[in-house]
Coordinates of C-alpha atoms in Angstrom, one line a residue:
Chain A
M9 CA 28.2 190.8 239.5
T10 CA 29.0 189.4 243.0
D11 CA 26.4 188.6 245.6
L12 CA 27.2 188.6 249.6
I13 CA 24.7 186.2 251.3
V14 CA 24.7 186.5 255.0
L15 CA 22.3 185.7 258.4
N16 CA 19.8 188.1 259.7
P17 CA 21.4 188.8 263.8
E18 CA 18.3 189.8 265.0
A19 CA 16.0 187.3 267.1
I20 CA 12.1 186.3 267.3
S21 CA 11.2 188.3 270.5
D22 CA 8.7 186.4 272.8
G23 CA 6.2 188.5 273.1
D24 CA 5.9 187.6 269.7
L25 CA 5.0 184.0 270.5
N26 CA 3.1 185.1 273.3
V27 CA 1.0 187.8 272.1
K28 CA -2.3 188.4 274.1
P29 CA -5.3 190.6 272.9
L30 CA -6.2 193.7 275.3
A31 CA -8.6 193.7 277.8
D32 CA -12.1 194.2 277.1
R33 CA -12.9 198.5 277.5
P34 CA -16.2 199.6 279.6
T35 CA -17.9 202.1 278.0
S36 CA -18.1 204.8 280.6
L37 CA -15.5 204.7 283.8
D38 CA -19.4 205.3 285.8
G39 CA -19.1 203.9 289.0
L40 CA -15.6 201.8 289.0
R41 CA -12.4 202.0 290.3
L42 CA -10.1 203.8 289.1
G43 CA -5.9 202.5 289.8
L44 CA -3.4 204.8 289.6
L45 CA 0.0 204.0 289.4
W46 CA 3.0 205.6 290.4
N47 CA 6.6 204.2 289.4
D48 CA 8.7 206.8 291.4
K49 CA 10.0 209.4 289.2
R50 CA 9.1 213.1 290.2
G51 CA 6.3 214.8 288.4
G52 CA 4.2 210.8 287.6
D53 CA 2.5 211.4 290.6
T54 CA 1.2 214.6 289.8
A55 CA 0.2 213.8 286.4
L56 CA -1.3 210.6 287.7
K57 CA -3.6 212.3 290.5
H58 CA -4.4 215.2 288.1
F59 CA -6.1 212.5 286.0
G60 CA -7.5 211.0 289.0
K61 CA -9.1 214.9 289.7
L62 CA -10.7 215.3 285.6
F63 CA -11.9 211.8 285.5
Q64 CA -14.0 212.4 288.7
E65 CA -14.8 215.4 287.0
R66 CA -16.4 213.5 284.4
Y67 CA -17.4 210.5 285.9
K68 CA -20.3 209.5 288.7
D69 CA -19.0 207.7 291.3
L70 CA -15.3 206.8 290.4
T71 CA -13.4 206.0 292.9
V72 CA -9.7 206.6 292.4
N73 CA -6.9 204.8 294.3
F74 CA -3.2 205.7 294.2
Y75 CA -0.1 203.7 294.6
Q76 CA 3.2 204.3 294.3
G77 CA 5.9 201.8 293.8
P78 CA 10.0 201.1 292.8
R79 CA 10.3 200.9 289.6
G80 CA 9.6 197.7 288.4
Y81 CA 6.1 197.0 290.0
P82 CA 6.8 194.4 293.1
D83 CA 4.2 191.4 292.5
D84 CA 2.8 192.4 296.3
L85 CA 1.6 195.5 295.0
L86 CA 0.3 194.6 291.7
D87 CA -1.7 191.9 293.6
K88 CA -3.2 194.3 295.7
A89 CA -4.1 197.1 293.1
F90 CA -5.3 194.7 290.6
E91 CA -8.1 192.7 293.3
E92 CA -9.0 196.4 294.4
N93 CA -9.7 198.4 290.9
D94 CA -11.2 197.6 287.9
I95 CA -9.0 199.9 285.2
F96 CA -5.8 202.1 285.6
I97 CA -3.4 204.7 284.4
G98 CA 0.8 204.7 285.0
S99 CA 3.4 206.3 285.2
T100 CA 6.8 205.2 283.0
G101 CA 10.0 206.0 282.3
D102 CA 11.3 209.0 283.3
Chain B
M6 CA -2.6 194.3 284.3
E7 CA -3.3 194.6 281.2
Q8 CA -1.1 191.1 280.8
R9 CA -4.0 190.2 283.6
G10 CA -6.7 190.8 282.3
K11 CA -7.9 194.7 283.0
P12 CA -7.9 197.9 281.1
A13 CA -4.7 200.5 281.8
A14 CA -3.4 203.2 280.0
A15 CA 0.2 203.9 280.5
I16 CA 1.9 207.6 280.3
V17 CA 4.7 208.1 277.8
S18 CA 6.7 211.4 277.3
G19 CA 7.8 212.6 273.8
G20 CA 10.8 211.1 272.7
F21 CA 10.0 207.9 274.2
E22 CA 7.7 206.6 271.5
E23 CA 9.4 204.7 269.8
D24 CA 10.6 202.8 273.4
A25 CA 6.7 202.3 274.4
A26 CA 5.7 200.5 271.3
I27 CA 8.5 198.3 271.5
T28 CA 8.7 197.8 275.1
G29 CA 4.7 196.9 274.6
R30 CA 5.1 194.1 271.7
V31 CA 7.8 192.5 273.2
L32 CA 5.5 191.7 276.7
G33 CA 2.9 190.7 274.1
L34 CA 1.2 193.5 273.8
P35 CA 1.3 194.8 269.9
D36 CA -1.4 197.0 270.3
L37 CA -1.2 198.7 273.6
K38 CA -1.8 202.2 273.7
Y39 CA 0.1 205.2 275.5
I40 CA -1.5 208.4 276.8
M41 CA 0.9 210.5 274.9
V42 CA 2.6 214.0 276.8
P43 CA 4.9 216.4 275.1
D44 CA 7.8 216.8 278.1
V45 CA 9.3 214.4 280.2
L46 CA 7.7 215.2 283.3
T47 CA 10.7 214.9 285.5
G48 CA 11.6 218.4 285.2
L49 CA 8.4 220.4 284.6
P50 CA 6.9 222.4 287.2
D51 CA 3.4 221.1 287.8
E52 CA 1.2 223.6 286.8
L53 CA 2.9 222.8 283.5
I54 CA 2.3 218.9 284.0
C55 CA -1.3 219.7 284.7
S56 CA -1.5 221.6 281.6
Q57 CA -0.1 218.8 280.1
I58 CA -2.5 216.0 281.4
E59 CA -5.6 218.4 280.7
D60 CA -4.3 218.5 277.2
A61 CA -4.2 214.8 276.9
L62 CA -7.5 214.0 278.9
E63 CA -9.3 213.1 275.6
E64 CA -7.3 210.5 274.8
A65 CA -6.5 208.9 277.9
N66 CA -10.5 208.5 277.5
E67 CA -10.8 206.8 274.1
I68 CA -8.3 204.6 275.2
L69 CA -10.0 203.9 278.2
T70 CA -13.5 203.2 276.7
S71 CA -12.9 202.0 273.2
P72 CA -12.8 198.1 271.9
P73 CA -9.6 197.0 271.7
G74 CA -9.9 195.3 268.3
A75 CA -8.1 191.9 267.7
P76 CA -4.6 192.4 268.7
R77 CA -2.0 192.1 265.1
V78 CA 0.2 189.4 265.7
R79 CA 4.0 189.2 264.0
I80 CA 5.7 186.2 264.6
G81 CA 7.8 185.6 262.3
E82 CA 8.5 189.3 261.4
G83 CA 11.8 190.4 263.5
L84 CA 12.4 193.5 265.2
T85 CA 12.2 195.7 262.1
G86 CA 9.8 193.5 260.5
R87 CA 12.8 190.9 258.6
E88 CA 12.6 186.9 258.3
P89 CA 15.4 186.0 261.1
A90 CA 15.8 182.4 260.1
A91 CA 15.9 184.3 256.1
P92 CA 19.4 184.9 255.0
E93 CA 20.5 188.2 252.7
T94 CA 21.7 188.4 249.8
F95 CA 24.1 191.7 248.7
S96 CA 24.9 192.4 245.8
G97 CA 27.8 194.7 244.0
E98 CA 30.6 194.8 241.2
D99 CA 33.1 192.9 243.8
V100 CA 32.9 191.8 247.0
M101 CA 33.5 194.6 248.7
V102 CA 30.9 196.6 247.2
A103 CA 28.3 194.5 248.7
W104 CA 29.8 194.6 251.9
E105 CA 29.4 198.1 251.6
A106 CA 26.3 198.0 251.0
M107 CA 25.2 195.2 253.3
N108 CA 27.1 197.6 256.6
N109 CA 25.2 200.6 255.6
E110 CA 21.7 199.0 255.3
W111 CA 22.3 197.5 259.0
L112 CA 23.3 200.6 260.3
S113 CA 20.7 202.1 258.8
R114 CA 18.1 199.1 260.2
G115 CA 19.7 199.5 264.0
W116 CA 21.9 196.4 263.8
A117 CA 24.9 197.3 264.1
D118 CA 27.0 199.4 266.3
G119 CA 28.7 201.6 264.3
F120 CA 31.8 200.2 263.1
P121 CA 32.0 198.4 259.8
L122 CA 31.0 194.5 260.4
I123 CA 32.0 191.6 259.2
A124 CA 30.0 189.7 256.9
P125 CA 28.3 186.7 259.0
T126 CA 27.9 184.4 255.4
P127 CA 26.3 180.9 256.4
E128 CA 30.2 179.8 256.0
R129 CA 31.3 182.1 259.1
V130 CA 28.6 181.2 261.5
A131 CA 28.9 177.7 260.5
A132 CA 33.1 177.6 261.3
T133 CA 31.9 179.9 264.7
L134 CA 28.9 177.5 265.8
R135 CA 31.7 174.2 265.7
G136 CA 33.7 176.1 268.8
T137 CA 30.9 174.9 270.8
S138 CA 29.3 171.6 271.6
L139 CA 25.8 173.2 272.1
A140 CA 23.3 172.7 269.1
P141 CA 22.3 175.8 266.8
D142 CA 18.6 176.5 267.8
H143 CA 19.4 176.0 271.5
V144 CA 17.9 178.2 273.8
V145 CA 20.4 179.9 276.0
G146 CA 17.7 182.2 277.5
I147 CA 15.5 185.2 276.7
L148 CA 17.4 188.4 277.0
P149 CA 15.8 191.1 278.0
P150 CA 15.0 193.8 277.8
G151 CA 13.2 193.6 274.5
R152 CA 13.1 189.7 275.5
G153 CA 14.4 187.8 272.1
I154 CA 14.8 184.4 272.5
A155 CA 18.6 184.2 272.4
T156 CA 19.4 181.1 270.5
V157 CA 23.1 179.7 270.0
E158 CA 22.6 180.1 266.2
K159 CA 22.5 184.2 266.6
I160 CA 24.6 184.5 269.1
A161 CA 27.5 183.1 267.2
I162 CA 26.0 185.7 264.5
N163 CA 26.7 188.0 266.4
C164 CA 30.3 187.0 267.8
V165 CA 30.9 187.0 264.1
M166 CA 29.9 190.3 263.0
A167 CA 32.5 191.8 265.9
G168 CA 35.3 189.8 264.7
C169 CA 34.8 186.4 266.8
E170 CA 36.7 183.3 266.4
P171 CA 35.0 179.8 267.3
A172 CA 36.8 180.1 270.1
H173 CA 35.1 182.5 271.5
L174 CA 31.6 181.5 271.2
P175 CA 31.3 179.5 274.7
V176 CA 32.9 182.7 276.3
M177 CA 29.8 184.8 274.5
I178 CA 27.4 181.9 275.4
A179 CA 27.9 182.2 279.1
A180 CA 28.0 185.8 278.9
V181 CA 24.8 186.0 277.9
K182 CA 23.7 183.5 280.5
A183 CA 25.4 185.5 282.9
V184 CA 23.4 188.3 281.8
I185 CA 19.9 187.1 282.1
A186 CA 20.8 185.0 285.7
V187 CA 20.0 189.1 287.1
A188 CA 18.2 191.1 284.4
G189 CA 14.9 192.0 286.5
P190 CA 11.9 194.6 285.1
G191 CA 13.5 197.8 283.7
Y192 CA 17.1 196.2 282.7
D193 CA 19.6 197.8 280.1
M194 CA 16.4 200.5 279.8
S195 CA 18.2 203.3 281.8
T196 CA 18.4 206.8 280.6
S197 CA 22.1 206.8 281.9
A198 CA 25.4 205.5 280.3
D199 CA 25.7 202.0 281.5
A200 CA 28.2 199.5 279.8
P201 CA 28.6 195.9 279.9
L202 CA 32.0 195.0 281.3
L203 CA 33.1 191.7 280.7
I204 CA 35.7 190.6 283.1
V205 CA 37.0 186.6 282.5
N206 CA 38.7 184.1 284.9
G207 CA 40.4 180.9 284.7
P208 CA 42.2 179.0 282.2
I209 CA 40.9 180.8 279.6
V210 CA 42.7 183.8 279.3
K211 CA 45.6 182.4 278.5
E212 CA 44.7 179.9 276.1
L213 CA 42.5 182.2 274.6
G214 CA 44.7 185.4 274.8
I215 CA 42.6 187.5 276.7
N216 CA 44.7 190.7 277.8
S217 CA 45.3 191.0 281.3
E218 CA 47.9 193.4 281.3
R219 CA 49.3 196.5 279.8
A220 CA 45.9 198.1 277.9
A221 CA 43.8 195.8 278.1
L222 CA 40.9 197.3 278.2
G223 CA 42.2 198.9 274.7
P224 CA 42.7 199.7 272.0
G225 CA 45.3 197.9 270.0
V226 CA 46.0 194.4 268.6
Q227 CA 47.5 193.5 272.4
S228 CA 43.8 193.5 272.9
R229 CA 42.1 192.2 270.0
V230 CA 40.5 189.7 272.2
N231 CA 39.3 191.6 274.6
I232 CA 37.9 194.3 271.7
V233 CA 35.9 191.8 270.0
L234 CA 34.5 190.0 273.5
G235 CA 33.3 193.3 274.1
R236 CA 32.3 194.5 271.3
A237 CA 30.3 190.7 270.4
M238 CA 28.2 191.9 273.7
R239 CA 27.1 195.3 272.4
L240 CA 26.0 193.2 269.1
I241 CA 24.1 191.1 270.8
K242 CA 22.4 193.4 273.4
M243 CA 21.3 195.2 270.2
N244 CA 20.1 192.7 267.9
I245 CA 18.9 190.1 270.1
G246 CA 17.7 191.6 273.7
F247 CA 16.6 195.1 271.1
N248 CA 18.9 196.7 273.1
R249 CA 18.9 200.0 271.0
P250 CA 19.5 204.0 271.0
G251 CA 16.1 205.5 271.3
I252 CA 14.4 202.0 271.2
M253 CA 14.8 200.1 274.5
D254 CA 18.1 201.9 275.2
M255 CA 16.9 205.0 276.2
D256 CA 20.7 206.8 277.3
T257 CA 20.9 210.3 276.9
I258 CA 24.6 212.2 275.9
G259 CA 26.2 208.1 275.3
A260 CA 29.3 207.0 276.4
P261 CA 32.1 205.6 274.5
T262 CA 32.5 202.5 276.9
K263 CA 29.1 201.0 275.4
F264 CA 31.5 199.4 272.2
S265 CA 33.7 197.0 273.8
M266 CA 34.7 196.9 277.6
C267 CA 36.5 193.3 278.3
I268 CA 39.0 192.0 280.8
G269 CA 41.4 189.1 282.2
E270 CA 42.0 189.6 285.7
N271 CA 45.8 189.5 285.6
E272 CA 45.6 186.5 288.1
E273 CA 49.7 185.7 288.4
K274 CA 50.1 189.5 289.5
S275 CA 47.6 188.9 292.2
P276 CA 47.9 188.4 296.2
W277 CA 44.6 187.4 296.3
D278 CA 42.2 185.1 295.4
P279 CA 40.8 185.8 291.6
W280 CA 37.2 187.0 291.0
H281 CA 36.3 183.8 290.0
V282 CA 37.3 182.0 293.4
E283 CA 36.2 184.5 295.8
H284 CA 33.1 184.1 294.0
G285 CA 32.6 180.4 294.9
F286 CA 34.0 178.9 292.0
D287 CA 37.4 176.5 291.7
E288 CA 40.7 178.0 290.2
D289 CA 40.6 175.8 287.7
K290 CA 37.3 177.1 286.0
S291 CA 37.0 179.1 283.4
T292 CA 34.4 182.1 284.3
V293 CA 33.2 185.7 282.9
A294 CA 30.9 188.1 284.9
V295 CA 29.5 191.0 283.4
L296 CA 28.8 194.5 285.3
N297 CA 26.5 197.5 284.0
I298 CA 29.4 200.2 284.4
R299 CA 29.6 203.9 284.8
N300 CA 31.6 206.4 285.5
Q301 CA 35.2 205.8 284.8
K302 CA 37.9 207.3 287.3
E303 CA 41.9 206.6 287.2
L304 CA 43.3 206.2 290.5
A305 CA 47.3 206.9 289.7
D306 CA 49.6 207.0 293.2
M307 CA 53.3 206.4 291.7
F308 CA 54.8 208.2 294.6
N309 CA 53.6 206.3 298.1
T310 CA 54.5 202.7 298.7
T311 CA 52.4 202.1 301.6
P312 CA 49.1 200.6 301.3
E313 CA 47.6 203.4 303.6
G314 CA 49.5 205.6 301.3
V315 CA 48.0 203.9 297.9
L316 CA 44.5 203.4 299.3
D317 CA 44.1 207.2 300.2
T318 CA 45.2 208.3 296.7
F319 CA 42.0 205.9 296.1
A320 CA 39.7 206.9 298.5
F321 CA 40.2 210.6 297.8
G322 CA 39.7 209.5 293.9
L323 CA 36.5 208.0 295.1
S324 CA 35.6 210.5 297.5
V325 CA 32.4 210.9 295.9
T326 CA 28.3 208.8 295.8
P327 CA 29.0 206.4 292.6
E328 CA 25.3 206.9 291.9
H329 CA 23.1 210.7 291.8
Y330 CA 20.4 209.3 293.9
G331 CA 22.8 208.6 296.9
Y332 CA 21.8 205.1 299.0
Y333 CA 19.3 207.1 300.7
G334 CA 16.1 206.4 297.5
R335 CA 16.7 202.7 297.7
H336 CA 19.5 203.1 294.4
Q337 CA 22.3 200.2 295.7
C338 CA 25.6 201.3 293.9
S339 CA 29.0 199.9 294.0
Y340 CA 32.5 200.7 292.7
L341 CA 34.8 197.9 290.7
L342 CA 38.2 198.7 292.0
M343 CA 40.5 197.6 288.7
I344 CA 43.8 197.3 291.0
S345 CA 47.1 197.7 289.1
P346 CA 50.1 194.4 289.9
E347 CA 52.1 197.6 291.4
H348 CA 49.4 198.4 293.6
A349 CA 48.0 195.5 294.4
S350 CA 52.2 194.3 295.3
I351 CA 52.0 197.5 297.9
L352 CA 49.2 195.9 299.6
E353 CA 50.9 192.4 299.2
R354 CA 54.1 193.5 300.8
Y355 CA 52.3 194.3 303.9
G356 CA 49.9 191.8 303.7
W357 CA 46.8 193.4 303.4
D358 CA 44.1 191.2 301.8
K359 CA 40.5 192.5 300.3
E360 CA 38.8 193.0 303.0
S361 CA 41.5 194.9 304.3
V362 CA 41.6 197.0 301.5
R363 CA 37.4 197.4 301.3
R364 CA 37.3 198.5 305.3
Y365 CA 40.4 201.2 304.6
V366 CA 38.7 203.1 301.6
W367 CA 35.1 202.3 303.2
H368 CA 36.1 204.9 305.4
R369 CA 39.0 206.9 304.3
S370 CA 36.0 208.4 301.7
E371 CA 33.7 209.3 304.0
I372 CA 32.2 212.6 303.0
P373 CA 29.4 215.3 304.9
A374 CA 26.2 213.6 304.5
A375 CA 25.3 217.2 303.1
R376 CA 27.5 216.4 300.0
H377 CA 26.6 213.0 298.9
T378 CA 23.4 213.9 297.0
N379 CA 21.3 217.3 296.5
Q380 CA 18.0 215.3 295.4
I381 CA 16.8 213.2 297.5
E382 CA 15.5 215.6 300.0
L383 CA 13.3 216.8 296.1
M384 CA 11.7 214.0 296.0
H385 CA 8.4 212.0 297.7
K386 CA 9.6 211.3 301.2
D387 CA 8.0 207.8 300.1
V388 CA 10.7 207.1 297.8
Q389 CA 13.1 207.3 300.2
S390 CA 14.4 204.0 302.2
K391 CA 12.4 203.9 304.8
H392 CA 15.8 203.5 307.5
W393 CA 17.1 206.7 306.1
Q394 CA 14.3 208.6 307.7
W395 CA 16.4 210.2 310.2
Y396 CA 18.9 211.7 308.2
L397 CA 16.5 212.9 306.3
N398 CA 15.0 214.7 308.9
M399 CA 17.8 216.1 310.2
P400 CA 18.8 219.6 310.0
Q401 CA 20.9 221.0 307.0
E402 CA 23.6 222.2 309.2
Q403 CA 23.9 218.5 310.8
K404 CA 24.0 217.1 307.5
E405 CA 26.9 219.2 306.9
R406 CA 29.1 217.8 310.2
L407 CA 27.9 214.5 309.5
M408 CA 30.5 211.9 307.9
L409 CA 29.2 209.0 306.0
P410 CA 31.0 206.5 303.8
V411 CA 29.8 206.9 299.7
V412 CA 28.5 203.4 299.7
E413 CA 26.5 201.9 302.5
T414 CA 28.4 199.4 303.0
P415 CA 32.4 197.4 303.0
D416 CA 31.3 194.7 300.1
R417 CA 30.3 197.3 297.4
Y418 CA 34.1 197.5 296.2
K419 CA 34.7 195.1 294.3
I420 CA 38.2 194.4 293.2
V421 CA 40.1 192.6 290.0
V422 CA 44.2 193.2 289.7
V423 CA 44.6 194.1 285.7
G424 CA 47.1 195.9 283.9
G425 CA 50.7 196.7 283.2
V426 CA 53.1 197.7 285.7
T427 CA 53.0 201.2 286.3
G428 CA 51.3 202.4 289.5
K429 CA 47.9 203.5 288.2
S430 CA 44.6 201.5 289.2
L431 CA 40.8 202.7 287.5
S432 CA 37.5 202.4 289.0
Y433 CA 34.1 202.0 288.1
S434 CA 30.3 202.2 289.5
F435 CA 28.4 199.7 288.4
M436 CA 24.7 199.0 290.0
G437 CA 22.6 196.3 290.5
A438 CA 23.6 192.8 290.6
Y439 CA 25.7 191.3 288.5
S440 CA 26.4 186.7 288.1
T441 CA 29.5 184.9 287.6
T442 CA 28.6 182.3 284.8
E443 CA 31.2 178.8 283.9
I444 CA 32.1 179.0 280.3
T445 CA 31.3 175.2 279.4
D446 CA 30.5 173.3 276.4
R447 CA 34.2 174.3 274.4
V448 CA 35.1 171.8 271.4
A449 CA 38.9 172.7 270.4
V450 CA 38.5 173.9 266.7

């Protein structure tokens, strides 16, 4: 038998070295501000706004704010949305 | 928003689940949850979109209101669950059986491009590392989209797999730097067939035997260095950048260009400043640029002998917007013109410089504005570039009469001279920024 020893080409992801816990969740969205982040792709705005509508039907005094940005969401848009909302839903990819 | 400390959930379509899971992980959020919908929404009518959202409402509510728990930390695990620093042993009746086992296993893990790999034994990797003065654990940078830590050793391992020699390693280190220099959010995560093209300039082209003449893009022995360099870029993107089909590379159909693309510029036959001088480097420096290209188009003209004649062939062949949204939709695209030495000599004979070539092609490739794209009007009004609103408000018949260039400005035609002695040039389109980086830290081996 012959052994072939080889080295692993796969890198470690920087993400694995900088793991963050997910943010604490509220038990209810009553009285909160829901930010909807749209990535410009067709259909994403319809989906997000429908989520907004459904959540407003479910929860009391829920404010819904809609944001639209190019893919990659520039920092100033993220800053604004972060300040103005408590919780978020976003659209991704195509 | 999760990274900033507030709860968030993303809508993810069927077919993108693995991509989403890996994306969360490489961003340091391995337990990020997604609201799954069955279909990609872009092609659905609104009522179907709403129906899928209604079906996903309970899942969305659960994600936004349930305690997240402690994150699962995977340090040292590697993307496919293997210790990145540990060597691996494959056994067989003889070395070829063991090698075949390695290839089959690594292909199934997503570590291979589909062609047989050269085994990256410790001896071969050590020999390759002698091609640079950089230490093996030197971090070149964080390679998107997977945010892989690109050490010199990991680059060397992938170079060996591609068939590179030690002297090629500095080229690939510089190529990785070039990618990292311009890669923004979403880089290399497209559903389009973007392929990395390496353009090498300077004395290193001849020193390494990088082909700048006939069949520079391959295949064949005359381009063997080009081929392994281009292949190394593919393997580096897969194994360090995690740009793997269905994982972070969401390319819809794929493309053969993704296997390997590398040229040396034919600086001897070029009448103009070569690429690297045009980009601010001294002529005696060696550089590599990496462009994400699409859309190969031959520009063949063996009849015309004037600049106008040849460049009309170019312009008519490129009378199409290089990207499907056109530049009204904030997508900026460029054309790379790979001009053959014969065409370059015609242009030189009449004293045409690169700027003249750009402007002529830009003007002569104008098409009716209505032919630029049939999609931009279907997009949300706010998606379109604000300074093109006057066009979008124009009646259709006026759009049919208005002639516009297919790229927004003449400088979006980039030029290199490459190839054999025939009147056949080639073009590719490319999106986004690129970088030209000096090749340094070389050791003679």
